[in-house]
Amino acid sequence: MEFVDLKSQYRRLEASVRERMDKVLEHGRYVQGPEVVELEGRLSGFTGAAHCIACSSGTDALLMALMAKGVGPGDAVFTSPFTFIATAEAIALLGATPVFVDIDPVTLNLDPEKLAKAVDGLAGGGLRARGVIPVDLFGLPADYSRINRLAESRGLFVLADAAQSLGGSVEAGDVGGQVGNLAEMTATSFFPSKPLGCYGDGGAVFTSDDALAERLISIRSHGMRADKYEHIRLGLNGRLDTLQAAVLLAKLEIFKEELIMRETIAARYTSALSSVVECPVVPPGYRSAWAQYSVRGVEKARILAALQAEGIPTAVYYPKPLHLQEAFAYLGYQKGDLPEAERASSFIFSLPMHPYLSEMDQDRVIRVIQDAAGGKI
Ligand SMILES: *Cc1c(COP(=O)(O)O)cnc(C)c1O
């Protein structure tokens, strides 16, 4: 059993992946080739965002979006402590200050009420509140209806970290649409194990703001103007390889179907396991991309040991929240500052989740957990 099975997907797509990659090898435009432009068009159509700017990774997507907003020293950017380090790293790399806001204990995403308190409580701290990066953890979109409204009332930008949630959607409150079109800017990742993954590193930024899109395109290639050796700002080498775009075009053909396959597995896990562990909750109107199926249980150690003994792969996302990581020690957070994130990290673990997980394998996972679990948290 695989935690994320990329081989079965490759077997299924082998012919079309090879055909598309062969085309790139024939035309030879390895950087910014026609497949990149085609992919951007397809993804913009898929999400409903006016612009898709493909780039070299999810981390660079976050970095480029923050650079497009001119984020730098003296700026505070609010985000979740319960995420992969890249989210806050991008803020700190630009000399700005990540301000961690605790999560909602049910969805595990940024808590909009605590966000409002943190933004209003910043006054007098010598920092300027600039923006917020909600994270769609494990594929579930954050509460963009409330976060967008709050951000608008305080003059903040919203950059969605949708590295795990491309394919998800929301129809709730005053927000409706696909991930990629729920916030002013959205960053996603095509790392191989993400719901839409390539065969290496890749990412994209989505926006419907024409001026931001123009800046993002310039930042992606060393801050150039349309004329290649005119540089009007500093940028990155942040381009997506044409070969990776070719792989993604082949995978996009079956992406919608794969999302449904993930949903079916998640529903099966939940119906069998919700009486013994805390299962993921998808609020009404939300659709998760199910990058991970993560549960919480007091018997975490015992369950993980039982699964391991049966040869069932698991993972822990994330064992230590970002505010307690050594890299962010300079921010001065203490244990106990963000209790929900700390609590989640101590009880959480993730089960095998990919579209090709057979019912037999799902049943094995379920049986081992039912036998090992002693009760809910
Ligand atoms: C994977 C991930 C990233 C970084 O994406 P890369 O493509 O690996 O750079 C950022 N944020 C979150 C939440 C992620 O899961």
Coordinates of C-alpha atoms and ligand atoms in Angstrom, one line a residue:
M1 CA 0.0 0.0 0.0
E2 CA 1.3 3.5 -0.9
F3 CA 0.6 6.7 1.0
V4 CA 0.4 8.6 -2.3
D5 CA 0.5 6.2 -5.3
L6 CA 2.0 8.1 -8.3
K7 CA 2.8 4.9 -10.2
S8 CA -0.7 3.7 -10.7
Q9 CA -1.6 7.1 -12.1
Y10 CA 1.4 7.0 -14.4
R11 CA 0.4 3.6 -15.7
R12 CA -3.0 5.0 -16.5
L13 CA -1.6 8.1 -18.2
E14 CA 1.6 6.7 -19.7
A15 CA 0.6 7.1 -23.4
S16 CA -0.6 10.7 -23.1
V17 CA 2.3 11.8 -20.8
R18 CA 4.9 10.4 -23.2
E19 CA 3.2 11.8 -26.2
R20 CA 3.1 15.3 -24.7
M21 CA 6.7 15.1 -23.4
D22 CA 7.9 13.8 -26.8
K23 CA 6.3 16.9 -28.4
V24 CA 8.4 19.2 -26.1
L25 CA 11.5 17.2 -27.0
E26 CA 10.8 17.7 -30.7
H27 CA 10.1 21.4 -30.6
G28 CA 12.8 22.1 -28.0
R29 CA 11.3 25.1 -26.3
Y30 CA 12.2 23.9 -22.9
V31 CA 11.6 27.2 -21.1
Q32 CA 8.4 29.2 -21.6
G33 CA 7.3 26.9 -24.4
P34 CA 3.7 26.6 -25.8
E35 CA 2.7 24.0 -23.2
V36 CA 3.2 26.6 -20.5
V37 CA 0.8 29.0 -22.2
E38 CA -1.7 26.2 -22.9
L39 CA -1.6 25.1 -19.2
E40 CA -2.1 28.7 -18.0
G41 CA -5.1 29.0 -20.2
R42 CA -6.6 25.7 -19.1
L43 CA -6.1 26.4 -15.4
S44 CA -7.5 29.9 -15.7
G45 CA -10.6 28.4 -17.3
F46 CA -10.7 25.7 -14.6
T47 CA -10.6 28.1 -11.7
G48 CA -12.4 31.1 -13.2
A49 CA -9.5 33.4 -12.3
A50 CA -8.7 35.8 -15.2
H51 CA -5.0 35.1 -15.0
C52 CA -2.8 32.1 -14.2
I53 CA 0.9 32.7 -13.9
A54 CA 2.7 29.3 -13.9
C55 CA 5.9 29.2 -11.9
S56 CA 8.7 27.1 -10.5
S57 CA 7.1 26.0 -7.1
G58 CA 4.5 26.7 -4.6
T59 CA 7.0 28.5 -2.5
D60 CA 8.0 30.8 -5.4
A61 CA 4.3 31.3 -6.1
L62 CA 3.9 32.7 -2.5
L63 CA 7.1 34.7 -2.8
M64 CA 6.2 36.2 -6.2
A65 CA 2.7 37.2 -4.9
L66 CA 4.2 38.9 -1.8
M67 CA 6.8 40.7 -4.1
A68 CA 4.0 41.8 -6.4
K69 CA 2.4 43.5 -3.3
G70 CA 5.7 45.1 -2.4
V71 CA 5.9 43.3 1.0
G72 CA 9.1 44.1 2.9
P73 CA 10.6 45.1 6.3
G74 CA 8.1 46.7 8.7
D75 CA 5.2 44.8 7.2
A76 CA 3.1 42.3 9.2
V77 CA 1.5 39.5 7.3
F78 CA -1.0 37.3 9.2
T79 CA -1.0 33.5 8.7
S80 CA -1.7 30.1 10.2
P81 CA 0.9 28.4 12.5
F82 CA -0.4 25.0 11.4
T83 CA 0.9 24.7 7.9
F84 CA 4.1 23.8 6.0
I85 CA 6.9 26.2 6.7
A86 CA 6.9 27.7 3.1
T87 CA 3.8 29.8 4.0
A88 CA 5.6 31.8 6.7
E89 CA 9.1 31.4 5.2
A90 CA 8.0 33.5 2.1
I91 CA 7.0 36.4 4.4
A92 CA 10.2 36.2 6.4
L93 CA 12.5 35.9 3.4
L94 CA 11.3 39.3 2.2
G95 CA 12.1 40.9 5.6
A96 CA 8.5 41.2 6.7
T97 CA 7.1 39.7 9.9
P98 CA 4.9 36.7 10.0
V99 CA 2.1 37.1 12.7
F100 CA 0.7 33.8 13.6
V101 CA -3.1 33.5 14.3
D102 CA -4.5 30.4 15.9
I103 CA -6.7 28.0 14.0
D104 CA -10.3 26.9 14.2
P105 CA -10.3 23.6 16.1
V106 CA -12.8 22.0 13.7
T107 CA -11.6 23.0 10.3
L108 CA -7.9 23.5 11.3
N109 CA -7.8 26.6 9.1
L110 CA -7.2 30.2 10.2
D111 CA -9.9 31.4 12.7
P112 CA -11.4 34.6 11.3
E113 CA -12.4 35.9 14.7
K114 CA -8.9 35.5 16.1
L115 CA -7.6 37.1 12.9
A116 CA -9.8 40.2 13.5
K117 CA -8.4 40.5 17.1
A118 CA -4.8 40.0 15.9
V119 CA -5.1 42.7 13.2
D120 CA -6.7 45.2 15.6
G121 CA -4.3 44.3 18.3
L122 CA -1.3 45.1 16.2
A123 CA -1.7 48.9 16.4
G124 CA 1.2 50.5 18.3
G125 CA 3.5 47.5 17.7
G126 CA 5.6 49.4 15.2
L127 CA 4.5 47.1 12.3
R128 CA 2.1 47.9 9.5
A129 CA -0.6 45.3 8.8
R130 CA -0.4 44.5 5.1
G131 CA -2.0 41.2 4.3
V132 CA -3.2 37.8 5.3
I133 CA -2.3 34.3 4.0
P134 CA -5.0 31.8 4.8
V135 CA -4.0 28.2 4.2
D136 CA -6.4 25.6 2.8
L137 CA -5.1 22.9 5.0
F138 CA -5.3 19.3 3.7
G139 CA -7.4 20.6 0.7
L140 CA -10.2 22.3 2.6
P141 CA -10.6 26.0 1.6
A142 CA -10.4 28.5 4.4
D143 CA -13.3 30.7 5.4
Y144 CA -12.8 33.3 2.6
S145 CA -16.2 34.8 3.0
R146 CA -15.3 36.2 6.5
I147 CA -11.6 36.6 5.8
N148 CA -12.1 38.6 2.6
R149 CA -14.7 40.9 4.3
L150 CA -12.3 41.5 7.3
A151 CA -9.4 42.2 5.0
E152 CA -11.4 44.6 2.9
S153 CA -12.5 46.6 6.0
R154 CA -8.9 46.8 7.2
G155 CA -7.2 47.5 3.8
L156 CA -5.3 44.2 3.7
F157 CA -4.6 42.0 0.8
V158 CA -5.5 38.3 0.8
L159 CA -3.2 35.7 -0.6
A160 CA -4.6 32.2 -0.5
D161 CA -2.1 29.4 0.1
A162 CA -3.9 26.8 -2.0
A163 CA -0.8 24.5 -2.3
Q164 CA -3.0 21.6 -1.1
S165 CA -6.5 22.7 -2.3
L166 CA -6.5 23.1 -6.1
G167 CA -9.8 21.5 -7.2
G168 CA -11.6 22.5 -4.1
S169 CA -14.5 25.0 -4.1
V170 CA -16.8 27.1 -1.9
E171 CA -20.4 28.2 -2.2
A172 CA -20.9 29.8 1.2
G173 CA -21.5 33.3 2.6
D174 CA -20.7 35.8 -0.1
V175 CA -18.1 33.6 -1.7
G176 CA -18.7 31.3 -4.5
G177 CA -16.3 29.5 -6.9
Q178 CA -13.3 27.3 -7.4
V179 CA -10.1 27.5 -5.4
G180 CA -7.9 30.0 -7.4
N181 CA -10.8 32.5 -7.6
L182 CA -11.7 32.9 -3.9
A183 CA -9.2 35.5 -3.0
E184 CA -7.4 38.5 -4.5
M185 CA -4.4 36.2 -5.2
T186 CA -4.0 32.4 -4.9
A187 CA -0.7 30.4 -4.8
T188 CA -0.7 26.7 -5.6
S189 CA 1.9 24.0 -5.9
F190 CA 2.4 21.2 -8.4
F191 CA 4.8 19.2 -6.2
P192 CA 4.3 15.5 -7.1
S193 CA 2.3 14.5 -4.1
K194 CA -0.2 17.5 -4.3
P195 CA -3.7 16.8 -5.8
L196 CA -2.4 18.1 -9.2
G197 CA 1.3 17.3 -9.2
C198 CA 3.9 17.3 -11.9
Y199 CA 7.2 15.2 -12.1
G200 CA 9.3 17.7 -10.2
D201 CA 8.7 21.2 -8.8
G202 CA 6.1 23.6 -10.1
G203 CA 3.5 26.1 -9.0
A204 CA 1.2 28.9 -10.1
V205 CA -0.3 32.2 -9.0
F206 CA -3.9 33.1 -9.8
T207 CA -5.5 36.5 -9.9
S208 CA -8.2 38.4 -11.7
D209 CA -6.3 41.8 -11.2
D210 CA -4.7 42.8 -14.5
A211 CA -2.1 45.0 -12.9
L212 CA -1.0 42.3 -10.4
A213 CA -0.8 39.8 -13.2
E214 CA 1.5 42.0 -15.2
R215 CA 3.8 42.5 -12.2
L216 CA 3.8 38.7 -11.5
I217 CA 4.8 38.0 -15.1
S218 CA 7.7 40.5 -14.8
I219 CA 8.8 39.2 -11.3
R220 CA 8.8 35.6 -12.7
S221 CA 11.6 36.6 -15.1
H222 CA 14.0 38.8 -13.3
G223 CA 11.7 41.9 -13.2
M224 CA 11.8 42.4 -17.0
R225 CA 9.6 44.5 -19.1
A226 CA 8.2 42.9 -22.3
D227 CA 11.6 43.8 -23.8
K228 CA 13.9 41.1 -22.4
Y229 CA 16.8 43.1 -21.1
E230 CA 14.9 46.0 -19.6
H231 CA 14.6 45.3 -15.9
I232 CA 12.2 47.6 -14.1
R233 CA 12.2 45.8 -10.7
L234 CA 14.0 42.9 -9.0
G235 CA 12.5 39.4 -9.7
L236 CA 13.4 35.8 -9.7
N237 CA 14.1 32.9 -12.1
G238 CA 10.6 31.6 -11.3
R239 CA 9.5 29.9 -14.5
L240 CA 7.8 26.5 -14.9
D241 CA 9.7 24.1 -17.1
T242 CA 7.8 23.3 -20.4
L243 CA 8.2 19.5 -19.7
Q244 CA 6.4 19.9 -16.4
A245 CA 3.6 21.9 -18.1
A246 CA 3.3 19.0 -20.6
V247 CA 2.9 16.5 -17.7
L248 CA 0.3 18.7 -16.0
L249 CA -1.7 19.0 -19.3
A250 CA -1.9 15.2 -19.4
K251 CA -3.0 14.9 -15.8
L252 CA -5.6 17.7 -16.1
E253 CA -7.6 15.4 -18.4
I254 CA -8.5 13.2 -15.5
F255 CA -8.2 15.7 -12.6
K256 CA -12.0 16.2 -12.1
E257 CA -12.5 12.4 -12.0
E258 CA -9.7 12.0 -9.5
L259 CA -11.2 14.6 -7.2
I260 CA -14.4 12.5 -7.1
M261 CA -12.4 9.3 -6.4
R262 CA -10.7 11.1 -3.5
E263 CA -14.1 12.3 -2.2
T264 CA -15.5 8.8 -2.3
I265 CA -12.6 7.4 -0.3
A266 CA -12.8 10.2 2.2
A267 CA -16.5 9.5 2.7
R268 CA -15.8 5.8 3.3
Y269 CA -13.1 6.6 5.8
T270 CA -15.4 9.0 7.6
S271 CA -18.4 6.7 7.9
A272 CA -16.2 3.9 9.3
L273 CA -14.0 5.9 11.6
S274 CA -15.9 8.9 12.9
S275 CA -16.9 6.9 16.0
V276 CA -13.3 6.1 17.0
V277 CA -11.3 9.2 16.0
E278 CA -11.9 12.9 15.1
C279 CA -12.4 12.8 11.3
P280 CA -12.1 15.8 9.0
V281 CA -15.1 18.1 8.8
V282 CA -16.2 19.7 5.5
P283 CA -18.6 22.6 6.3
P284 CA -21.8 22.9 4.2
G285 CA -21.0 24.5 0.8
Y286 CA -17.4 23.5 0.9
R287 CA -15.6 21.0 -1.3
S288 CA -12.2 19.7 -0.3
A289 CA -9.5 18.6 -2.7
W290 CA -8.5 15.9 -0.2
A291 CA -4.8 16.4 -0.4
Q292 CA -4.6 14.5 2.9
Y293 CA -7.1 12.6 5.1
S294 CA -6.0 13.6 8.6
V295 CA -7.6 12.4 11.8
R296 CA -7.0 13.2 15.4
G297 CA -7.1 10.7 18.3
V298 CA -5.8 10.4 21.9
E299 CA -4.5 7.0 21.0
K300 CA -2.3 8.5 18.2
A301 CA 0.9 6.7 19.2
R302 CA -0.9 3.3 19.6
I303 CA -2.8 3.6 16.3
L304 CA 0.4 4.7 14.4
A305 CA 2.3 1.7 15.8
A306 CA -0.5 -0.7 14.9
L307 CA -0.7 0.7 11.3
Q308 CA 3.1 0.5 11.0
A309 CA 3.0 -3.1 12.3
E310 CA 0.6 -3.9 9.4
G311 CA 2.9 -2.2 6.9
I312 CA 0.4 0.6 6.3
P313 CA 2.2 4.0 5.6
T314 CA 1.2 7.1 7.5
A315 CA 2.5 10.6 8.0
V316 CA 2.2 13.4 10.5
Y317 CA 1.4 16.8 9.2
Y318 CA 2.5 18.7 11.2
P319 CA 4.3 17.5 14.3
K320 CA 5.4 21.0 15.4
P321 CA 3.5 24.3 14.7
L322 CA 5.5 27.0 13.0
H323 CA 5.5 29.4 16.0
L324 CA 7.6 26.8 17.9
Q325 CA 10.1 26.1 15.1
E326 CA 13.7 27.2 15.7
A327 CA 13.7 29.1 12.4
F328 CA 11.1 31.5 14.0
A329 CA 12.5 31.6 17.5
Y330 CA 13.4 35.3 16.8
L331 CA 9.7 36.1 16.8
G332 CA 9.5 35.3 20.5
Y333 CA 6.5 33.0 20.6
Q334 CA 6.2 30.6 23.6
K335 CA 4.5 27.2 24.0
G336 CA 0.9 27.9 24.9
D337 CA 0.6 31.0 22.8
L338 CA -1.5 29.3 20.1
P339 CA -3.2 26.4 21.9
E340 CA -5.4 25.0 19.1
A341 CA -2.5 24.7 16.7
E342 CA -0.4 23.0 19.4
R343 CA -3.3 20.7 20.3
A344 CA -3.9 19.7 16.7
S345 CA -0.2 19.0 16.1
S346 CA 0.0 16.6 19.1
F347 CA -3.1 14.5 18.1
I348 CA -3.0 14.5 14.3
F349 CA -1.9 11.9 11.7
S350 CA -2.7 11.2 8.1
L351 CA -3.9 8.1 6.4
P352 CA -3.1 6.8 2.9
M353 CA -5.1 9.0 0.5
H354 CA -4.9 8.9 -3.3
P355 CA -7.4 8.2 -6.1
Y356 CA -6.1 4.7 -6.7
L357 CA -6.4 3.3 -3.1
S358 CA -8.5 0.1 -3.5
E359 CA -11.5 -0.6 -1.3
M360 CA -9.6 -3.6 0.0
D361 CA -6.7 -1.3 1.2
Q362 CA -9.2 1.2 2.6
D363 CA -10.8 -1.6 4.6
R364 CA -7.4 -2.8 6.0
V365 CA -6.6 0.8 7.2
I366 CA -10.1 1.0 8.7
R367 CA -9.9 -2.3 10.5
V368 CA -6.5 -1.6 12.1
I369 CA -7.7 1.8 13.4
Q370 CA -10.9 0.4 14.8
D371 CA -9.0 -2.3 16.6
A372 CA -6.4 0.0 18.0
A373 CA -8.5 3.1 18.9
G374 CA -9.5 3.6 22.5
G375 CA -11.7 6.7 22.1
K376 CA -12.0 10.2 20.7
I377 CA -10.1 13.2 22.0
Ligands
LIG1 C1 3.6 22.1 -0.4 C2 3.2 23.4 0.2 C3 3.9 24.6 -0.1 C4 5.1 24.7 -0.9 O1 5.0 24.2 -2.2 P1 6.3 23.7 -3.0 O2 5.8 23.5 -4.4 O3 6.8 22.5 -2.3 O4 7.3 24.9 -2.9 C5 3.4 25.8 0.5 N1 2.3 25.7 1.4 C6 1.7 24.6 1.7 C7 0.5 24.6 2.6 C8 2.1 23.4 1.1 O5 1.5 22.2 1.5

